[in-house]
Coordinates of C-alpha atoms and ligand atoms in Angstrom, one line a residue:
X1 CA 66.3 -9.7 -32.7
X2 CA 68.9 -7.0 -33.7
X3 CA 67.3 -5.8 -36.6
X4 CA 64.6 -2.6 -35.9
X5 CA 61.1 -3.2 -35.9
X6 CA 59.4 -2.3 -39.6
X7 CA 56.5 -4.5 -39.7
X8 CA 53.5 -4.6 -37.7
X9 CA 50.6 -7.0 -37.8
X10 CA 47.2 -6.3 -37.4
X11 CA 44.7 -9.4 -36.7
X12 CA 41.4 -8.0 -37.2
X13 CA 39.5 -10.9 -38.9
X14 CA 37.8 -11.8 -35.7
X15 CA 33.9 -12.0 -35.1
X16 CA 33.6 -8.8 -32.7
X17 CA 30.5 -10.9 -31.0
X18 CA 30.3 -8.9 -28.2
X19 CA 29.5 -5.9 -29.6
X20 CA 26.3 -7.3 -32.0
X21 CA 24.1 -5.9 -33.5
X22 CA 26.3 -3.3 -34.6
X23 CA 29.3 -5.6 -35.6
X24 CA 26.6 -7.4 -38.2
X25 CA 27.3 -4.6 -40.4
X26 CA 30.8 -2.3 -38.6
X27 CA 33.8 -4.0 -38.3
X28 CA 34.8 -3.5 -34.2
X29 CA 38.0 -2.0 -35.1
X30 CA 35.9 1.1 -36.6
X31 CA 34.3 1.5 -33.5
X32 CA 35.4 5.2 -32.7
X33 CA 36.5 6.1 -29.2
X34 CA 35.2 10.0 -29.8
X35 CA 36.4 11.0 -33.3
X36 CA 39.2 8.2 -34.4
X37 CA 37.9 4.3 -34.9
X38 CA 40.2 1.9 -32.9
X39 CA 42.5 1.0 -35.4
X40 CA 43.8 4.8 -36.0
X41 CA 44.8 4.2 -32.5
X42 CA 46.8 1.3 -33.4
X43 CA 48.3 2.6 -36.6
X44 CA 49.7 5.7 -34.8
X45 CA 51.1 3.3 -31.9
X46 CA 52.8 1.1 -35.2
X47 CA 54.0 4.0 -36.8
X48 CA 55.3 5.4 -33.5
X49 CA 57.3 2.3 -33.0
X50 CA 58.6 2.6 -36.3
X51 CA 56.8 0.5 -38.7
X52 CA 56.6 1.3 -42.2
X53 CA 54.8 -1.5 -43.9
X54 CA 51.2 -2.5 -42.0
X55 CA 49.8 -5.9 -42.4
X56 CA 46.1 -5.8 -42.2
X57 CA 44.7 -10.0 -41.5
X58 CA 40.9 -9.4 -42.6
X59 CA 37.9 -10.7 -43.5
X60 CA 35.1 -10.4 -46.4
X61 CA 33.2 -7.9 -44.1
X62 CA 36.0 -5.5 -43.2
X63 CA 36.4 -3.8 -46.1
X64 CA 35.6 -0.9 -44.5
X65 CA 39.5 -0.9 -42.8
X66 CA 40.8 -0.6 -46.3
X67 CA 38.6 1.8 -47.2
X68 CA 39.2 4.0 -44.1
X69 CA 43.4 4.0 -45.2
X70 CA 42.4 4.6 -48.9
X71 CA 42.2 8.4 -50.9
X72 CA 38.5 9.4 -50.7
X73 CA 38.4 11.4 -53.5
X74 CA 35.2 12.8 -53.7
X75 CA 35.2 14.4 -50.2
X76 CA 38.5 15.6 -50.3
X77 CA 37.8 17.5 -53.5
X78 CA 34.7 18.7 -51.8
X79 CA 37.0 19.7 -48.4
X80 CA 39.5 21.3 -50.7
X81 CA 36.6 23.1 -52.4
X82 CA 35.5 25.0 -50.0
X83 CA 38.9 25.7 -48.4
X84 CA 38.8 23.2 -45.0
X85 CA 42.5 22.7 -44.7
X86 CA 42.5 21.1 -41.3
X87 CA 39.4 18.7 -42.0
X88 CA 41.1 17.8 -45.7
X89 CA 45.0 17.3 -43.5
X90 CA 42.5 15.2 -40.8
X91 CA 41.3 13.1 -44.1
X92 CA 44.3 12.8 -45.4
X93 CA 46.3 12.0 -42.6
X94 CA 45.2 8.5 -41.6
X95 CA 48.3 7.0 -43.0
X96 CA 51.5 8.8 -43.5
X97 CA 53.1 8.9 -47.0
X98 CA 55.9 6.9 -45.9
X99 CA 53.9 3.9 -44.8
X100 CA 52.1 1.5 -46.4
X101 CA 49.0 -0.7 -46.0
X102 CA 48.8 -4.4 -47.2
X103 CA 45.6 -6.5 -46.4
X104 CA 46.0 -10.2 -46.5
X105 CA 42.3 -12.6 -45.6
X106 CA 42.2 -15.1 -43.4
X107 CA 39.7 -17.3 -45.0
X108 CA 38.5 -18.8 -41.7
X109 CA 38.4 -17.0 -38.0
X110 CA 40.4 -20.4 -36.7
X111 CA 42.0 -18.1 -33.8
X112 CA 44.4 -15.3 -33.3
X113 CA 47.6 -17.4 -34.0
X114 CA 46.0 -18.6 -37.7
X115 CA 45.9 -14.9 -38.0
X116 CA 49.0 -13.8 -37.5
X117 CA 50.4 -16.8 -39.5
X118 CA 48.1 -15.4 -42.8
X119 CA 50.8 -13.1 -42.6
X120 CA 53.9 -14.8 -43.0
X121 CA 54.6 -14.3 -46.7
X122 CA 54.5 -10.4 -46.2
X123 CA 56.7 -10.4 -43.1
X124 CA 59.1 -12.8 -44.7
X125 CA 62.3 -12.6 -42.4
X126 CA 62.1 -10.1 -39.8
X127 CA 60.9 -9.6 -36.7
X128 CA 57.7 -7.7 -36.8
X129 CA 55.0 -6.6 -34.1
X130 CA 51.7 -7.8 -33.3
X131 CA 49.0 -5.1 -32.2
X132 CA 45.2 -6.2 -31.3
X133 CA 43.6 -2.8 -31.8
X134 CA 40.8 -3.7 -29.3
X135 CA 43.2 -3.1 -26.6
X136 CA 43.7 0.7 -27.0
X137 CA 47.0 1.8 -24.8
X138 CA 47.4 5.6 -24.6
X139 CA 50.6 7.0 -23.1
X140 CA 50.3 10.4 -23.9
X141 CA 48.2 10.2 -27.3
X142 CA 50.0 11.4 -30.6
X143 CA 52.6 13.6 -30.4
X144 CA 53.3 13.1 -27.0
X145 CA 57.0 12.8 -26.0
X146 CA 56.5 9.6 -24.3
X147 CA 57.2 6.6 -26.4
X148 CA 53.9 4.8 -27.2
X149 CA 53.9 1.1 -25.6
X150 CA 55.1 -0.9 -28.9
X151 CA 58.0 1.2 -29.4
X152 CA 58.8 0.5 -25.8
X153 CA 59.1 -2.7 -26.7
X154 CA 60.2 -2.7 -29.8
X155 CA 63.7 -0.9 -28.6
X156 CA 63.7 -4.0 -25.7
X157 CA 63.3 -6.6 -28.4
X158 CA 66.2 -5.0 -30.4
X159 CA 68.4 -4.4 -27.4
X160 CA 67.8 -7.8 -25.7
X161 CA 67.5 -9.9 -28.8
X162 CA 64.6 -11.4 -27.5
X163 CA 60.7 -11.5 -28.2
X164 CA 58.5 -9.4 -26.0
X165 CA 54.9 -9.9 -24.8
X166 CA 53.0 -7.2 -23.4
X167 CA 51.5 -7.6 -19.7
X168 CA 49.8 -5.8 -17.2
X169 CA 49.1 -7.0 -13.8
X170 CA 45.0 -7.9 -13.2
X171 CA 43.0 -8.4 -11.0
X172 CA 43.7 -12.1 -9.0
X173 CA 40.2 -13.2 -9.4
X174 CA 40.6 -12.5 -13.5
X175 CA 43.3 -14.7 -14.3
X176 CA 40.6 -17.1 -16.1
X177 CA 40.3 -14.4 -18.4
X178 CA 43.8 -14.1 -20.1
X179 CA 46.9 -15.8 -20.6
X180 CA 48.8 -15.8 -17.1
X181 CA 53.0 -15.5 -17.6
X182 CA 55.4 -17.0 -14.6
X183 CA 58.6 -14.7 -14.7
X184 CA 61.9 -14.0 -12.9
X185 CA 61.8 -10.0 -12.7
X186 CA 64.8 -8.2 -14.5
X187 CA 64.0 -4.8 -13.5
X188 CA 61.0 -2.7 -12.9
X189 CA 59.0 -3.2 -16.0
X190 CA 60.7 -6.5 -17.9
X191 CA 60.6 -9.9 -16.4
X192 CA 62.3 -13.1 -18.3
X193 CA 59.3 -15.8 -19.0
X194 CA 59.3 -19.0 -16.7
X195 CA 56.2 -20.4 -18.4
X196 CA 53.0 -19.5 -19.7
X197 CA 49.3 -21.0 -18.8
X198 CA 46.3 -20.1 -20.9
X199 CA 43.2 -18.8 -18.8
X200 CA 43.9 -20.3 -15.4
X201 CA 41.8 -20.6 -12.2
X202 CA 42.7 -18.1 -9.6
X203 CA 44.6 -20.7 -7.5
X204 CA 45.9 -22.3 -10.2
X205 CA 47.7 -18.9 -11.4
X206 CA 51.3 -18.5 -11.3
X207 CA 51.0 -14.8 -11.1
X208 CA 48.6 -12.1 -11.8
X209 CA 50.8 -10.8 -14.8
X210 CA 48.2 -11.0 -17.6
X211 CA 48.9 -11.1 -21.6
X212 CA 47.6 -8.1 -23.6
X213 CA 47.3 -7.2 -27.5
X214 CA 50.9 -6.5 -27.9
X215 CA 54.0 -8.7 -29.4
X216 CA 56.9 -8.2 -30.6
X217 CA 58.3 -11.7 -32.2
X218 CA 60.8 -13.1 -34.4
X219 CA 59.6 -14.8 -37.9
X220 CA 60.5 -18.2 -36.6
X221 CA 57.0 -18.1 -34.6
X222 CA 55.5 -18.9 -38.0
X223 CA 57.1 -22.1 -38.1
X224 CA 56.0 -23.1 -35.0
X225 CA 52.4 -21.7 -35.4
X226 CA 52.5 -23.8 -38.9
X227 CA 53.1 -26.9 -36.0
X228 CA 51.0 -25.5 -33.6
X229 CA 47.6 -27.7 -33.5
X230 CA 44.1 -26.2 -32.3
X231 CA 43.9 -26.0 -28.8
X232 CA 41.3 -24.3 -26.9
X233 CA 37.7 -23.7 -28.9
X234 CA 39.5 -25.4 -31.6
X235 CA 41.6 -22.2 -32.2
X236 CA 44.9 -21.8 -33.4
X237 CA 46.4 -20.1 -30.1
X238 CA 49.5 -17.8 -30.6
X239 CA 49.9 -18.7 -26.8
X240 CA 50.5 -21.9 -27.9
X241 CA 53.4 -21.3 -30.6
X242 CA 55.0 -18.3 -27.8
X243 CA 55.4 -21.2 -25.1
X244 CA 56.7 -23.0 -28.2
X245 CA 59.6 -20.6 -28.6
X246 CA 59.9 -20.1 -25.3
X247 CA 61.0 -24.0 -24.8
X248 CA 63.7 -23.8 -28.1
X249 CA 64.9 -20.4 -27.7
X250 CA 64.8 -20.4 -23.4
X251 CA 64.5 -16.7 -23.3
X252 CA 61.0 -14.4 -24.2
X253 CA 60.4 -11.3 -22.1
X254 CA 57.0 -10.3 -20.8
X255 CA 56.9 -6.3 -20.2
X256 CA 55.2 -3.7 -18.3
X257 CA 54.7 -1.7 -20.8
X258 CA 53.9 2.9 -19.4
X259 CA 50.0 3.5 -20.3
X260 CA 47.1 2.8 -19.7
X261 CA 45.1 -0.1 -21.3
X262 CA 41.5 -0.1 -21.8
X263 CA 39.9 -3.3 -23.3
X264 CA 37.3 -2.1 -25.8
X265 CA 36.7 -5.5 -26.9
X266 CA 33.8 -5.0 -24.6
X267 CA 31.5 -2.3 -23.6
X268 CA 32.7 -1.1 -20.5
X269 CA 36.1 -1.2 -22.1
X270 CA 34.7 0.9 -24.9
X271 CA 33.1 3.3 -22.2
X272 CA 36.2 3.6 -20.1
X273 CA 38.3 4.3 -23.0
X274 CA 36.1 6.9 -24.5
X275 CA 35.1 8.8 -21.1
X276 CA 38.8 8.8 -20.6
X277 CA 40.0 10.7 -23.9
X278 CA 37.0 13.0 -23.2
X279 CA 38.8 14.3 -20.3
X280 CA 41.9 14.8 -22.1
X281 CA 40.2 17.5 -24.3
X282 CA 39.8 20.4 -22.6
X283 CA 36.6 21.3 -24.5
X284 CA 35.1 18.3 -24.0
X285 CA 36.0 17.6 -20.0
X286 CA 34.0 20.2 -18.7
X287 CA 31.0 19.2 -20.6
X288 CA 31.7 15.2 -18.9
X289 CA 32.1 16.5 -15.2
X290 CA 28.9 18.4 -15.5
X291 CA 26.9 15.7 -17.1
X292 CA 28.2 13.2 -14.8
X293 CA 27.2 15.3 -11.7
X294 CA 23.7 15.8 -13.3
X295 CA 23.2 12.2 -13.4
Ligands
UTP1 P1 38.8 -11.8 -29.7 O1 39.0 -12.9 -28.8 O2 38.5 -10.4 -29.2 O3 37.6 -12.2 -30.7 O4 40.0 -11.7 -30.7 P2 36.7 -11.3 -31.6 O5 36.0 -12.2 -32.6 O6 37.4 -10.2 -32.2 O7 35.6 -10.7 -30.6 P3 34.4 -11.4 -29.8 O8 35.1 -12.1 -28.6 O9 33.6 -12.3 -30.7 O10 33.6 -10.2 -29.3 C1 41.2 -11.1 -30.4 C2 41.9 -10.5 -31.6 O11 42.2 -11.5 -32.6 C3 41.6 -11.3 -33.8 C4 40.4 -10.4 -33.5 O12 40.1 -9.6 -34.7 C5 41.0 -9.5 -32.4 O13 41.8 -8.5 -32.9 N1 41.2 -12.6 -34.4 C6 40.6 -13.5 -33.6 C7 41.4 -12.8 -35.7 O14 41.9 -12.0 -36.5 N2 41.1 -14.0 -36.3 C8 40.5 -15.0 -35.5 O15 40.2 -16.1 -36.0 C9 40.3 -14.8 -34.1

């Protein structure tokens, strides 16, 4: 994969169940961890990385996400009004000019890898990135000189001409949580894929390197997701289709990516994530440490 990363997927047309009630009516990526929903976090990771063109996989009840990238006219006007220039540049700044937002459906929540494939006809033929904004990984937050953890790979994809999947190492009794990767290490941080074993036991595990919401793959993972039949819960896995490549194209890269991961996908994830940003702002830490003494 030579050419630079300009797309980036974003499958978002799953269920959110763990987080019901709320998700009845609030699509989980617009959950905010303190003042930004999750999937501003994931757009400024894209755009970091270099993506200009954002592919949003929904469903009928998210219309909210499109909402959230469009003008709002009304308040802006109001904002601009009464002179708020940093709330109106806050607004307006939720996608920069240069990038733009496509939305495609998936009809059906048949699993992540149906997802991704609702978006073949807008990647067309290019390698592209896959972010699940439930897993929020800050390196430094916006702005930061350090390179946010899809560029990271990104720039590996390009210089290895390879696909890469984002890991982390878990804990050993987890592994039958995640997909579980068997690699020959390279260097520190990238490892060259043996095999790949969806949600195993803890004896059964090859490793304790574990999966997360971050891809970067080359277009001819549509193919094999179109070939690709339902495996477990009846999903389409994209698991499935990387092992897939893995077997034709005998070389995929699983990478440590610099951050830290927090899996909002679930409350304590959520909770993690957003006493963790807290303490980055230096208004706001103060007020944590003291109330976390208290109780
Ligand atoms: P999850 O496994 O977290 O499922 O999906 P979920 O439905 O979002 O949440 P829970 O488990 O019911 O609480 C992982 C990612 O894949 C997307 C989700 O939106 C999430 O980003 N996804 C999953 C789809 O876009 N479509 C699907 O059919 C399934």
């Amino acid at each position: 994969m030579s050419k630079p990363l300009r797309k980036v997927v974003f499958p978002v047309a799953g269920l959110g169940t763990r987080f019901l009630p709320a998700t009845k009516v609030v699509a989980k990526e617009m959950l905010p961890v303190l003042d930004k929903p999750l999937i501003q976090y994931a757009v400024d990771e894209a755009v970091d990385a270099g993506a200009d063109t954002l592919i949003f996989v929904t469903n009928r009840y998210k219309h909210a996400i499109a909402d959230y990238f469009d003008r709002a006219y009304e308040l802006e006007s109001k904002l601009h009004e009464k002179g708020k220039r940093d709330l109106l540049a806050l607004v307006r700044g939720t996608l920069p000019r240069h990038v733009r937002a496509i939305f495609v459906t998936q009809p059906e929540a048949l699993g992540l890898g149906h997802a991704v494939l609702c978006a073949k006809a807008v990647v067309g033929d290019e390698p592209f990135g896959v972010i699940l904004p439930d897993d929020l990984i800050w390196n430094g937050g916006t702005g930061a000189r350090k390179k946010s953890a899809l560029r990271q790979m990104a720039e590996l994809a390009e210089a290895e001409h390879a696909a890469v999947i984002a890991v982390e190492e878990v804990p050993h009794d987890e592994t039958d949580k995640y997909g579980i990767v068997a690699a020959t290490p390279i260097d520190e941080r990238s490892a060259r894929i043996s095999h790949m074993v969806e949600k195993p036991k803890p004896a059964d595990a090859p490793s304790n390197l574990a999966v997360v919401g971050r891809y970067v793959l080359p277009a001819r993972i549509f193919r094999l997701l179109e070939q690709t039949t339902p495996g477990a819960g009846g999903e389409i896995q994209l698991t499935d289709a990387i092992d897939a490549l893995l077997k034709e194209q005998g070389k995929v890269l699983a990478y440590r990516f610099e951050g830290i991961r927090f899996d909002c996908g679930n409350k304590a994830g959520l909770v993690r994530a957003t006493m963790h940003m807290a303490m980055q702002d230096p208004q706001l830490a103060p007020v944590v440490r003291e109330f976390l003494g208290r109780l």
